[in-house]
PDB file of C-alpha atoms in Angstrom:
ATOM      1  CA  UNK L   1     145.530 145.004  12.519  1.00 72.00           C
ATOM      2  CA  UNK L   2     145.051 143.349   8.450  1.00 83.00           C
ATOM      3  CA  UNK L   3     142.625 140.722   8.578  1.00 83.00           C
ATOM      4  CA  UNK L   4     145.268 138.092   7.602  1.00 86.00           C
ATOM      5  CA  UNK L   5     147.149 138.701  10.857  1.00 89.00           C
ATOM      6  CA  UNK L   6     144.133 139.015  13.046  1.00 90.00           C
ATOM      7  CA  UNK L   7     142.689 135.670  11.558  1.00 90.00           C
ATOM      8  CA  UNK L   8     146.331 134.448  12.058  1.00 93.00           C
ATOM      9  CA  UNK L   9     146.518 135.910  15.411  1.00 95.00           C
ATOM     10  CA  UNK L  10     142.534 134.291  16.406  1.00 95.00           C
ATOM     11  CA  UNK L  11     143.590 130.667  15.019  1.00 94.00           C
ATOM     12  CA  UNK L  12     147.307 130.395  17.513  1.00 95.00           C
ATOM     13  CA  UNK L  13     144.494 131.785  20.321  1.00 95.00           C
ATOM     14  CA  UNK L  14     142.549 128.471  19.696  1.00 94.00           C
ATOM     15  CA  UNK L  15     145.333 126.400  19.560  1.00 94.00           C
ATOM     16  CA  UNK L  16     146.203 127.690  22.931  1.00 93.00           C
ATOM     17  CA  UNK L  17     142.158 127.012  24.025  1.00 92.00           C
ATOM     18  CA  UNK L  18     142.770 123.250  23.238  1.00 92.00           C
ATOM     19  CA  UNK L  19     146.118 122.614  24.545  1.00 90.00           C
ATOM     20  CA  UNK L  20     146.063 122.591  28.531  1.00 86.00           C
ATOM     21  CA  UNK L  21     143.430 119.969  27.507  1.00 88.00           C
ATOM     22  CA  UNK L  22     146.270 117.890  25.557  1.00 89.00           C
ATOM     23  CA  UNK L  23     148.636 118.618  28.683  1.00 87.00           C
ATOM     24  CA  UNK L  24     146.163 117.619  31.292  1.00 87.00           C
ATOM     25  CA  UNK L  25     145.793 114.197  29.138  1.00 88.00           C
ATOM     26  CA  UNK L  26     149.263 113.271  28.003  1.00 87.00           C
ATOM     27  CA  UNK L  27     150.011 114.315  31.966  1.00 85.00           C
ATOM     28  CA  UNK L  28     147.450 111.378  32.891  1.00 80.00           C
ATOM     29  CA  UNK L  29     147.113 112.269  36.666  1.00 69.00           C
ATOM     30  CA  UNK L  30     150.939 113.951  37.089  1.00 76.00           C
ATOM     31  CA  UNK L  31     150.668 116.923  39.255  1.00 70.00           C
ATOM     32  CA  UNK L  32     151.730 119.802  37.201  1.00 74.00           C
ATOM     33  CA  UNK L  33     152.285 123.315  37.902  1.00 72.00           C
ATOM     34  CA  UNK L  34     149.177 125.470  37.737  1.00 68.00           C
ATOM     35  CA  UNK L  35     146.940 122.496  36.124  1.00 74.00           C
ATOM     36  CA  UNK L  36     144.678 120.254  37.586  1.00 73.00           C
ATOM     37  CA  UNK L  37     145.427 116.819  37.984  1.00 72.00           C
ATOM     38  CA  UNK L  38     142.900 114.393  35.940  1.00 78.00           C
ATOM     39  CA  UNK L  39     143.587 110.460  35.381  1.00 79.00           C
ATOM     40  CA  UNK L  40     141.581 109.134  33.077  1.00 82.00           C
ATOM     41  CA  UNK L  41     139.195 105.906  34.743  1.00 82.00           C
ATOM     42  CA  UNK L  42     135.013 104.335  34.532  1.00 84.00           C
ATOM     43  CA  UNK L  43     132.724 107.519  33.413  1.00 84.00           C
ATOM     44  CA  UNK L  44     131.495 108.818  36.526  1.00 80.00           C
ATOM     45  CA  UNK L  45     129.203 111.729  37.799  1.00 82.00           C
ATOM     46  CA  UNK L  46     127.299 113.463  34.771  1.00 89.00           C
ATOM     47  CA  UNK L  47     129.899 111.973  32.217  1.00 92.00           C
ATOM     48  CA  UNK L  48     128.516 108.304  33.603  1.00 93.00           C
ATOM     49  CA  UNK L  49     124.819 109.756  32.205  1.00 94.00           C
ATOM     50  CA  UNK L  50     125.603 111.051  29.193  1.00 96.00           C
ATOM     51  CA  UNK L  51     127.995 108.172  27.942  1.00 96.00           C
ATOM     52  CA  UNK L  52     124.545 106.025  29.295  1.00 96.00           C
ATOM     53  CA  UNK L  53     122.207 108.355  27.003  1.00 97.00           C
ATOM     54  CA  UNK L  54     125.294 108.355  24.038  1.00 97.00           C
ATOM     55  CA  UNK L  55     124.377 104.325  24.113  1.00 97.00           C
ATOM     56  CA  UNK L  56     120.545 104.809  24.679  1.00 97.00           C
ATOM     57  CA  UNK L  57     119.878 107.367  22.104  1.00 97.00           C
ATOM     58  CA  UNK L  58     121.562 104.812  19.511  1.00 97.00           C
ATOM     59  CA  UNK L  59     119.239 101.347  20.724  1.00 96.00           C
ATOM     60  CA  UNK L  60     116.547 103.019  21.000  1.00 96.00           C
ATOM     61  CA  UNK L  61     115.970 103.535  17.779  1.00 95.00           C
ATOM     62  CA  UNK L  62     115.698  99.323  17.647  1.00 93.00           C
ATOM     63  CA  UNK L  63     112.783 100.087  19.809  1.00 94.00           C
ATOM     64  CA  UNK L  64     110.748 101.613  17.187  1.00 94.00           C
ATOM     65  CA  UNK L  65     108.280  99.467  14.667  1.00 94.00           C
ATOM     66  CA  UNK L  66     110.045  98.815  11.248  1.00 94.00           C
ATOM     67  CA  UNK L  67     106.672  99.974   9.874  1.00 96.00           C
ATOM     68  CA  UNK L  68     107.024 103.489  11.725  1.00 96.00           C
ATOM     69  CA  UNK L  69     110.838 103.553  11.015  1.00 96.00           C
ATOM     70  CA  UNK L  70     110.428 103.955   7.512  1.00 97.00           C
ATOM     71  CA  UNK L  71     107.720 106.008   7.688  1.00 97.00           C
ATOM     72  CA  UNK L  72     109.930 108.681   9.476  1.00 97.00           C
ATOM     73  CA  UNK L  73     112.798 107.777   7.477  1.00 97.00           C
ATOM     74  CA  UNK L  74     110.180 108.741   4.009  1.00 98.00           C
ATOM     75  CA  UNK L  75     109.406 111.908   5.950  1.00 97.00           C
ATOM     76  CA  UNK L  76     112.409 112.940   6.521  1.00 97.00           C
ATOM     77  CA  UNK L  77     114.089 112.084   2.627  1.00 98.00           C
ATOM     78  CA  UNK L  78     110.974 113.685   0.942  1.00 98.00           C
ATOM     79  CA  UNK L  79     111.578 117.310   4.076  1.00 98.00           C
ATOM     80  CA  UNK L  80     115.266 117.147   3.399  1.00 98.00           C
ATOM     81  CA  UNK L  81     114.408 117.317  -0.869  1.00 98.00           C
ATOM     82  CA  UNK L  82     111.836 119.992  -0.819  1.00 98.00           C
ATOM     83  CA  UNK L  83     114.747 122.169   1.857  1.00 98.00           C
ATOM     84  CA  UNK L  84     117.016 121.737  -1.201  1.00 98.00           C
ATOM     85  CA  UNK L  85     114.881 122.720  -3.955  1.00 98.00           C
ATOM     86  CA  UNK L  86     114.349 125.888  -1.363  1.00 97.00           C
ATOM     87  CA  UNK L  87     117.959 126.429  -1.124  1.00 97.00           C
ATOM     88  CA  UNK L  88     118.871 126.432  -4.607  1.00 97.00           C
ATOM     89  CA  UNK L  89     115.505 128.328  -5.410  1.00 96.00           C
ATOM     90  CA  UNK L  90     116.837 131.588  -3.593  1.00 94.00           C
ATOM     91  CA  UNK L  91     114.143 130.421   0.185  1.00 96.00           C
ATOM     92  CA  UNK L  92     117.117 129.471   2.061  1.00 97.00           C
ATOM     93  CA  UNK L  93     115.595 130.782   5.187  1.00 97.00           C
ATOM     94  CA  UNK L  94     112.788 128.581   4.886  1.00 97.00           C
ATOM     95  CA  UNK L  95     114.989 125.542   3.523  1.00 98.00           C
ATOM     96  CA  UNK L  96     116.721 125.869   7.308  1.00 98.00           C
ATOM     97  CA  UNK L  97     113.157 125.893   8.981  1.00 98.00           C
ATOM     98  CA  UNK L  98     112.029 122.982   7.145  1.00 98.00           C
ATOM     99  CA  UNK L  99     114.605 121.213   8.068  1.00 98.00           C
ATOM    100  CA  UNK L 100     114.958 122.208  12.089  1.00 98.00           C
ATOM    101  CA  UNK L 101     111.316 121.559  12.186  1.00 98.00           C
ATOM    102  CA  UNK L 102     112.167 117.894  10.674  1.00 98.00           C
ATOM    103  CA  UNK L 103     115.406 116.708  11.739  1.00 98.00           C
ATOM    104  CA  UNK L 104     113.865 117.830  15.680  1.00 98.00           C
ATOM    105  CA  UNK L 105     110.650 115.510  15.111  1.00 98.00           C
ATOM    106  CA  UNK L 106     112.811 112.923  13.377  1.00 98.00           C
ATOM    107  CA  UNK L 107     115.406 113.492  16.711  1.00 98.00           C
ATOM    108  CA  UNK L 108     112.393 113.466  19.181  1.00 97.00           C
ATOM    109  CA  UNK L 109     110.867 109.929  18.046  1.00 97.00           C
ATOM    110  CA  UNK L 110     114.136 108.892  18.935  1.00 97.00           C
ATOM    111  CA  UNK L 111     114.589 110.332  22.626  1.00 97.00           C
ATOM    112  CA  UNK L 112     111.059 108.803  22.809  1.00 96.00           C
ATOM    113  CA  UNK L 113     112.083 105.398  22.873  1.00 96.00           C
ATOM    114  CA  UNK L 114     114.582 106.465  25.150  1.00 95.00           C
ATOM    115  CA  UNK L 115     114.691 105.189  29.136  1.00 93.00           C
ATOM    116  CA  UNK L 116     115.862 106.854  32.386  1.00 91.00           C
ATOM    117  CA  UNK L 117     119.463 107.416  32.121  1.00 92.00           C
ATOM    118  CA  UNK L 118     120.621 109.584  34.920  1.00 89.00           C
ATOM    119  CA  UNK L 119     121.577 112.271  32.690  1.00 92.00           C
ATOM    120  CA  UNK L 120     119.259 115.612  32.906  1.00 91.00           C
ATOM    121  CA  UNK L 121     119.626 117.160  29.726  1.00 95.00           C
ATOM    122  CA  UNK L 122     120.359 114.983  26.148  1.00 96.00           C
ATOM    123  CA  UNK L 123     121.866 117.385  23.154  1.00 97.00           C
ATOM    124  CA  UNK L 124     124.732 116.501  24.214  1.00 98.00           C
ATOM    125  CA  UNK L 125     124.899 112.890  24.474  1.00 98.00           C
ATOM    126  CA  UNK L 126     123.473 112.786  21.017  1.00 98.00           C
ATOM    127  CA  UNK L 127     125.734 114.968  18.993  1.00 98.00           C
ATOM    128  CA  UNK L 128     127.850 112.265  20.646  1.00 98.00           C
ATOM    129  CA  UNK L 129     125.926 109.506  19.605  1.00 97.00           C
ATOM    130  CA  UNK L 130     127.319 110.256  15.855  1.00 97.00           C
ATOM    131  CA  UNK L 131     130.691 109.057  15.607  1.00 97.00           C
ATOM    132  CA  UNK L 132     129.868 106.746  18.096  1.00 97.00           C
ATOM    133  CA  UNK L 133     127.006 104.779  15.804  1.00 96.00           C
ATOM    134  CA  UNK L 134     129.787 103.506  13.868  1.00 96.00           C
ATOM    135  CA  UNK L 135     131.654 101.578  16.561  1.00 95.00           C
ATOM    136  CA  UNK L 136     128.442 100.333  17.542  1.00 94.00           C
ATOM    137  CA  UNK L 137     127.470  98.728  14.311  1.00 93.00           C
ATOM    138  CA  UNK L 138     130.897  96.983  13.976  1.00 94.00           C
ATOM    139  CA  UNK L 139     130.838  96.419  17.653  1.00 91.00           C
ATOM    140  CA  UNK L 140     133.459  97.866  18.717  1.00 93.00           C
ATOM    141  CA  UNK L 141     132.090 100.445  21.014  1.00 93.00           C
ATOM    142  CA  UNK L 142     133.615 100.997  23.821  1.00 93.00           C
ATOM    143  CA  UNK L 143     133.652 103.586  26.859  1.00 94.00           C
ATOM    144  CA  UNK L 144     137.780 103.651  25.335  1.00 93.00           C
ATOM    145  CA  UNK L 145     136.885 104.258  22.316  1.00 94.00           C
ATOM    146  CA  UNK L 146     133.899 106.835  23.000  1.00 96.00           C
ATOM    147  CA  UNK L 147     135.753 108.526  26.158  1.00 95.00           C
ATOM    148  CA  UNK L 148     138.204 110.327  22.822  1.00 94.00           C
ATOM    149  CA  UNK L 149     136.125 110.942  20.840  1.00 97.00           C
ATOM    150  CA  UNK L 150     133.831 112.625  22.795  1.00 96.00           C
ATOM    151  CA  UNK L 151     136.983 115.019  23.990  1.00 96.00           C
ATOM    152  CA  UNK L 152     137.889 115.377  20.082  1.00 96.00           C
ATOM    153  CA  UNK L 153     134.050 117.010  20.028  1.00 97.00           C
ATOM    154  CA  UNK L 154     134.322 119.282  22.880  1.00 96.00           C
ATOM    155  CA  UNK L 155     137.881 120.479  22.327  1.00 96.00           C
ATOM    156  CA  UNK L 156     136.669 121.623  18.225  1.00 97.00           C
ATOM    157  CA  UNK L 157     133.775 123.155  20.291  1.00 97.00           C
ATOM    158  CA  UNK L 158     136.097 124.671  22.178  1.00 96.00           C
ATOM    159  CA  UNK L 159     138.108 126.447  19.431  1.00 96.00           C
ATOM    160  CA  UNK L 160     134.593 127.312  17.277  1.00 97.00           C
ATOM    161  CA  UNK L 161     133.597 129.652  20.671  1.00 96.00           C
ATOM    162  CA  UNK L 162     137.075 131.061  19.995  1.00 96.00           C
ATOM    163  CA  UNK L 163     136.748 131.716  16.705  1.00 96.00           C
ATOM    164  CA  UNK L 164     132.785 132.620  17.332  1.00 97.00           C
ATOM    165  CA  UNK L 165     134.126 135.471  20.068  1.00 96.00           C
ATOM    166  CA  UNK L 166     136.415 136.779  17.571  1.00 96.00           C
ATOM    167  CA  UNK L 167     133.769 137.486  15.310  1.00 95.00           C
ATOM    168  CA  UNK L 168     131.823 139.688  17.274  1.00 96.00           C
ATOM    169  CA  UNK L 169     134.036 141.167  18.758  1.00 95.00           C
ATOM    170  CA  UNK L 170     136.018 142.228  15.395  1.00 94.00           C
ATOM    171  CA  UNK L 171     132.309 143.540  14.995  1.00 92.00           C
ATOM    172  CA  UNK L 172     131.652 145.263  18.168  1.00 92.00           C
ATOM    173  CA  UNK L 173     135.631 146.630  18.933  1.00 90.00           C
ATOM    174  CA  UNK L 174     138.085 148.379  16.963  1.00 86.00           C
ATOM    175  CA  UNK L 175     141.571 147.458  16.021  1.00 85.00           C
ATOM    176  CA  UNK L 176     144.336 145.177  18.018  1.00 88.00           C
ATOM    177  CA  UNK L 177     140.928 145.820  21.515  1.00 92.00           C
ATOM    178  CA  UNK L 178     138.873 143.368  19.651  1.00 92.00           C
ATOM    179  CA  UNK L 179     141.672 140.305  20.846  1.00 94.00           C
ATOM    180  CA  UNK L 180     141.457 140.979  24.016  1.00 94.00           C
ATOM    181  CA  UNK L 181     137.723 138.680  23.959  1.00 94.00           C
ATOM    182  CA  UNK L 182     139.091 135.355  22.406  1.00 94.00           C
ATOM    183  CA  UNK L 183     142.467 135.885  24.442  1.00 94.00           C
ATOM    184  CA  UNK L 184     140.863 136.740  27.784  1.00 92.00           C
ATOM    185  CA  UNK L 185     138.291 133.289  26.778  1.00 89.00           C
ATOM    186  CA  UNK L 186     142.023 131.384  26.357  1.00 88.00           C
ATOM    187  CA  UNK L 187     143.179 132.367  30.498  1.00 88.00           C
ATOM    188  CA  UNK L 188     139.975 131.881  31.914  1.00 82.00           C
ATOM    189  CA  UNK L 189     140.817 128.285  33.399  1.00 78.00           C
ATOM    190  CA  UNK L 190     143.656 129.914  34.592  1.00 78.00           C
ATOM    191  CA  UNK L 191     141.900 132.575  35.325  1.00 78.00           C
ATOM    192  CA  UNK L 192     139.817 130.847  37.441  1.00 73.00           C
ATOM    193  CA  UNK L 193     142.058 129.932  40.420  1.00 68.00           C
ATOM    194  CA  UNK L 194     142.852 134.171  41.347  1.00 70.00           C
ATOM    195  CA  UNK L 195     138.631 134.160  41.302  1.00 67.00           C
ATOM    196  CA  UNK L 196     137.777 131.232  43.361  1.00 61.00           C
ATOM    197  CA  UNK L 197     140.847 129.614  44.452  1.00 58.00           C
ATOM    198  CA  UNK L 198     142.037 126.210  44.131  1.00 57.00           C
ATOM    199  CA  UNK L 199     139.414 123.470  46.045  1.00 55.00           C
ATOM    200  CA  UNK L 200     138.018 120.811  44.234  1.00 51.00           C
ATOM    201  CA  UNK L 201     135.118 123.067  42.701  1.00 54.00           C
ATOM    202  CA  UNK L 202     137.472 125.148  40.649  1.00 58.00           C
ATOM    203  CA  UNK L 203     139.218 122.327  39.646  1.00 61.00           C
ATOM    204  CA  UNK L 204     136.495 120.907  37.900  1.00 74.00           C
ATOM    205  CA  UNK L 205     134.850 123.532  36.975  1.00 78.00           C
ATOM    206  CA  UNK L 206     138.929 124.061  34.771  1.00 78.00           C
ATOM    207  CA  UNK L 207     138.698 120.046  33.845  1.00 82.00           C
ATOM    208  CA  UNK L 208     134.953 120.686  32.993  1.00 84.00           C
ATOM    209  CA  UNK L 209     135.864 123.899  30.605  1.00 85.00           C
ATOM    210  CA  UNK L 210     138.386 122.550  28.761  1.00 85.00           C
ATOM    211  CA  UNK L 211     136.402 118.923  28.351  1.00 87.00           C
ATOM    212  CA  UNK L 212     138.227 116.291  29.644  1.00 89.00           C
ATOM    213  CA  UNK L 213     135.369 115.905  31.509  1.00 90.00           C
ATOM    214  CA  UNK L 214     133.410 115.182  28.914  1.00 93.00           C
ATOM    215  CA  UNK L 215     130.908 117.351  30.148  1.00 94.00           C
ATOM    216  CA  UNK L 216     128.058 119.429  27.996  1.00 94.00           C
ATOM    217  CA  UNK L 217     129.414 122.711  28.834  1.00 93.00           C
ATOM    218  CA  UNK L 218     132.138 122.903  26.051  1.00 95.00           C
ATOM    219  CA  UNK L 219     129.152 122.485  23.366  1.00 97.00           C
ATOM    220  CA  UNK L 220     126.429 124.278  25.526  1.00 96.00           C
ATOM    221  CA  UNK L 221     128.818 127.438  24.768  1.00 95.00           C
ATOM    222  CA  UNK L 222     129.977 126.812  21.295  1.00 97.00           C
ATOM    223  CA  UNK L 223     126.601 126.932  20.620  1.00 98.00           C
ATOM    224  CA  UNK L 224     125.482 129.695  22.495  1.00 97.00           C
ATOM    225  CA  UNK L 225     128.279 131.838  21.371  1.00 97.00           C
ATOM    226  CA  UNK L 226     127.856 130.986  17.565  1.00 98.00           C
ATOM    227  CA  UNK L 227     124.099 132.692  17.991  1.00 97.00           C
ATOM    228  CA  UNK L 228     124.577 135.434  18.959  1.00 96.00           C
ATOM    229  CA  UNK L 229     127.279 136.039  16.059  1.00 96.00           C
ATOM    230  CA  UNK L 230     124.631 134.897  14.174  1.00 96.00           C
ATOM    231  CA  UNK L 231     122.454 137.235  15.615  1.00 93.00           C
ATOM    232  CA  UNK L 232     125.203 139.963  15.837  1.00 93.00           C
ATOM    233  CA  UNK L 233     126.610 139.876  12.713  1.00 93.00           C
ATOM    234  CA  UNK L 234     123.742 139.171   9.864  1.00 91.00           C
ATOM    235  CA  UNK L 235     120.773 140.867  12.370  1.00 87.00           C
ATOM    236  CA  UNK L 236     118.080 141.823   9.663  1.00 87.00           C
ATOM    237  CA  UNK L 237     119.295 138.387   7.701  1.00 94.00           C
ATOM    238  CA  UNK L 238     117.042 135.702   7.933  1.00 96.00           C
ATOM    239  CA  UNK L 239     118.747 132.891   7.066  1.00 97.00           C
ATOM    240  CA  UNK L 240     120.907 134.648  10.065  1.00 96.00           C
ATOM    241  CA  UNK L 241     117.978 134.442  12.089  1.00 96.00           C
ATOM    242  CA  UNK L 242     116.812 130.718  11.254  1.00 97.00           C
ATOM    243  CA  UNK L 243     120.327 129.302  11.983  1.00 97.00           C
ATOM    244  CA  UNK L 244     120.850 131.540  15.068  1.00 97.00           C
ATOM    245  CA  UNK L 245     116.985 129.770  16.296  1.00 97.00           C
ATOM    246  CA  UNK L 246     117.598 126.490  15.378  1.00 98.00           C
ATOM    247  CA  UNK L 247     121.207 127.144  17.068  1.00 98.00           C
ATOM    248  CA  UNK L 248     119.870 127.941  20.522  1.00 97.00           C
ATOM    249  CA  UNK L 249     117.023 125.151  19.925  1.00 97.00           C
ATOM    250  CA  UNK L 250     119.673 122.470  19.762  1.00 98.00           C
ATOM    251  CA  UNK L 251     121.505 124.589  22.728  1.00 97.00           C
ATOM    252  CA  UNK L 252     118.263 124.432  25.432  1.00 97.00           C
ATOM    253  CA  UNK L 253     118.747 120.524  25.020  1.00 97.00           C
ATOM    254  CA  UNK L 254     121.922 120.485  25.585  1.00 97.00           C
ATOM    255  CA  UNK L 255     121.360 122.443  28.804  1.00 94.00           C
ATOM    256  CA  UNK L 256     117.922 123.514  30.373  1.00 92.00           C
ATOM    257  CA  UNK L 257     119.324 126.736  31.322  1.00 89.00           C
ATOM    258  CA  UNK L 258     119.529 128.043  27.564  1.00 94.00           C
ATOM    259  CA  UNK L 259     116.400 128.855  27.777  1.00 94.00           C
ATOM    260  CA  UNK L 260     116.744 132.060  29.548  1.00 91.00           C
ATOM    261  CA  UNK L 261     119.304 132.935  27.033  1.00 94.00           C
ATOM    262  CA  UNK L 262     117.409 131.837  24.027  1.00 95.00           C
ATOM    263  CA  UNK L 263     114.519 133.622  25.108  1.00 95.00           C
ATOM    264  CA  UNK L 264     116.491 137.561  25.511  1.00 94.00           C
ATOM    265  CA  UNK L 265     117.873 136.632  21.917  1.00 94.00           C
ATOM    266  CA  UNK L 266     114.015 136.045  20.629  1.00 94.00           C
ATOM    267  CA  UNK L 267     112.899 139.729  22.116  1.00 93.00           C
ATOM    268  CA  UNK L 268     115.809 141.118  20.815  1.00 92.00           C
ATOM    269  CA  UNK L 269     115.332 139.730  17.295  1.00 92.00           C
ATOM    270  CA  UNK L 270     111.330 141.155  17.774  1.00 92.00           C
ATOM    271  CA  UNK L 271     112.477 144.173  18.666  1.00 91.00           C
ATOM    272  CA  UNK L 272     115.434 144.993  15.804  1.00 87.00           C
ATOM    273  CA  UNK L 273     115.335 142.890  13.259  1.00 88.00           C
ATOM    274  CA  UNK L 274     112.248 142.569  10.309  1.00 90.00           C
ATOM    275  CA  UNK L 275     109.334 140.596  11.254  1.00 93.00           C
ATOM    276  CA  UNK L 276     110.239 137.960   9.039  1.00 95.00           C
ATOM    277  CA  UNK L 277     113.927 137.354  10.718  1.00 95.00           C
ATOM    278  CA  UNK L 278     112.135 136.889  13.882  1.00 95.00           C
ATOM    279  CA  UNK L 279     108.895 134.478  12.408  1.00 96.00           C
ATOM    280  CA  UNK L 280     112.135 132.179  10.919  1.00 97.00           C
ATOM    281  CA  UNK L 281     114.263 132.061  14.312  1.00 97.00           C
ATOM    282  CA  UNK L 282     111.303 131.757  16.307  1.00 97.00           C
ATOM    283  CA  UNK L 283     109.926 128.172  13.824  1.00 97.00           C
ATOM    284  CA  UNK L 284     113.589 126.676  13.375  1.00 97.00           C
ATOM    285  CA  UNK L 285     113.816 126.793  16.757  1.00 97.00           C
ATOM    286  CA  UNK L 286     110.197 125.525  17.874  1.00 97.00           C
ATOM    287  CA  UNK L 287     112.172 122.628  15.753  1.00 96.00           C
ATOM    288  CA  UNK L 288     115.127 122.089  17.817  1.00 97.00           C
ATOM    289  CA  UNK L 289     113.978 122.924  21.097  1.00 97.00           C
ATOM    290  CA  UNK L 290     111.358 119.743  20.553  1.00 97.00           C
ATOM    291  CA  UNK L 291     114.267 117.699  21.063  1.00 98.00           C
ATOM    292  CA  UNK L 292     114.375 118.978  24.463  1.00 96.00           C
ATOM    293  CA  UNK L 293     110.958 118.615  25.677  1.00 96.00           C
ATOM    294  CA  UNK L 294     110.750 115.461  24.671  1.00 96.00           C
ATOM    295  CA  UNK L 295     113.168 114.395  26.669  1.00 96.00           C
ATOM    296  CA  UNK L 296     111.813 116.380  29.570  1.00 93.00           C
ATOM    297  CA  UNK L 297     110.037 113.073  31.470  1.00 91.00           C
ATOM    298  CA  UNK L 298     112.997 111.557  31.010  1.00 91.00           C
ATOM    299  CA  UNK L 299     116.168 113.994  32.554  1.00 87.00           C
ATOM    300  CA  UNK L 300     115.509 116.219  34.547  1.00 83.00           C
ATOM    301  CA  UNK L 301     111.583 115.949  35.082  1.00 79.00           C
ATOM    302  CA  UNK L 302     112.499 112.138  36.599  1.00 77.00           C
ATOM    303  CA  UNK L 303     114.373 113.761  38.618  1.00 74.00           C
ATOM    304  CA  UNK L 304     113.089 114.273  42.358  1.00 67.00           C
ATOM    305  CA  UNK L 305     112.392 118.211  43.903  1.00 65.00           C
ATOM    306  CA  UNK L 306     112.988 117.569  47.207  1.00 65.00           C
ATOM    307  CA  UNK L 307     115.377 120.474  49.023  1.00 67.00           C
ATOM    308  CA  UNK L 308     118.953 118.317  49.635  1.00 64.00           C
ATOM    309  CA  UNK L 309     121.723 120.748  51.559  1.00 66.00           C
ATOM    310  CA  UNK L 310     123.008 121.167  47.705  1.00 60.00           C
ATOM    311  CA  UNK L 311     119.794 122.860  46.954  1.00 67.00           C
ATOM    312  CA  UNK L 312     117.610 123.981  50.031  1.00 73.00           C
ATOM    313  CA  UNK L 313     114.844 124.759  47.581  1.00 70.00           C
ATOM    314  CA  UNK L 314     114.709 121.700  45.309  1.00 70.00           C
ATOM    315  CA  UNK L 315     116.159 120.967  42.141  1.00 69.00           C
ATOM    316  CA  UNK L 316     114.729 124.172  40.460  1.00 69.00           C
ATOM    317  CA  UNK L 317     113.544 127.183  41.905  1.00 73.00           C
ATOM    318  CA  UNK L 318     113.630 131.340  41.329  1.00 73.00           C
ATOM    319  CA  UNK L 319     115.620 131.667  44.439  1.00 72.00           C
ATOM    320  CA  UNK L 320     118.598 130.819  42.561  1.00 74.00           C
ATOM    321  CA  UNK L 321     118.472 132.931  40.020  1.00 72.00           C
ATOM    322  CA  UNK L 322     120.678 135.741  41.040  1.00 75.00           C
ATOM    323  CA  UNK L 323     123.550 132.857  42.601  1.00 71.00           C
ATOM    324  CA  UNK L 324     123.305 131.454  39.540  1.00 70.00           C
ATOM    325  CA  UNK L 325     124.162 134.271  37.033  1.00 67.00           C
ATOM    326  CA  UNK L 326     126.316 135.535  39.946  1.00 68.00           C
ATOM    327  CA  UNK L 327     128.378 132.539  40.652  1.00 64.00           C
ATOM    328  CA  UNK L 328     128.077 131.322  36.599  1.00 59.00           C
ATOM    329  CA  UNK L 329     131.239 131.787  35.661  1.00 52.00           C
ATOM    330  CA  UNK L 330     133.307 129.478  38.031  1.00 47.00           C
ATOM    331  CA  UNK L 331     130.864 126.775  38.291  1.00 43.00           C
TER     332      UNK L 331
END
């Protein structure tokens, strides 16, 4: 298969990846064969916590003293200016590390001023807050606008995941067989029913996976897949290593369990690449993972770690390790 044919096919698969979400949203609760029903309404469950956290992150900056905020902005601008000089001077890995660390510290400063919101992780709310900020500035931010902006972001994440998966498969699998992986990714929401039936958990996972629930999984999957693509396609490149580290650190802020994937990729990087690439990867990752560390006491760290019917060993336990990896393909 030619490169142009491969790209056109992957573009078609990316379109098919977002089509189910569009169909469900247009149906707005009406029953369709093969699709779970979803009716637009007020935020509930994790969506409520994520939306509250996005608004809280925007508001948090007003809690900082003007002196501290001004100083932080000046430091950030200085770091960005230095990063540009490093980039133009062909020291691009160092530039990415500097931006990752400076940006991570700056964002962590805002996270430090946040209160409890009910969200377990803050990565998705921070990303969601970016298009919400202009609406907040002009005083027209409401959940209706926030919902559709959030859905657009998550659909874009699903498109990115398809392309990143295709790039990985193109490198590892010969010919047309490289299309199998992105095609399975597109088909997976429908294969869920064959794997585990049609219960509420599967339907919830379906809506979570394609985007309408506004959960963090599409962003989490996109970040991890992009990091894997960078690590595989440009294994010995310090610049790619730095980008991969920064992306993985952010993925931990989006979903805490991504820490296991981040650690695994780091060890593979250490064992399979140059020392320079591994150091750039680690430093850039530390920069963005500071966001997750700062939010911990306001997220999962604030939840009561008591046994329950859903979590018989508390929220976090090694007892869940095997079951989580076994069942994670569905929920």
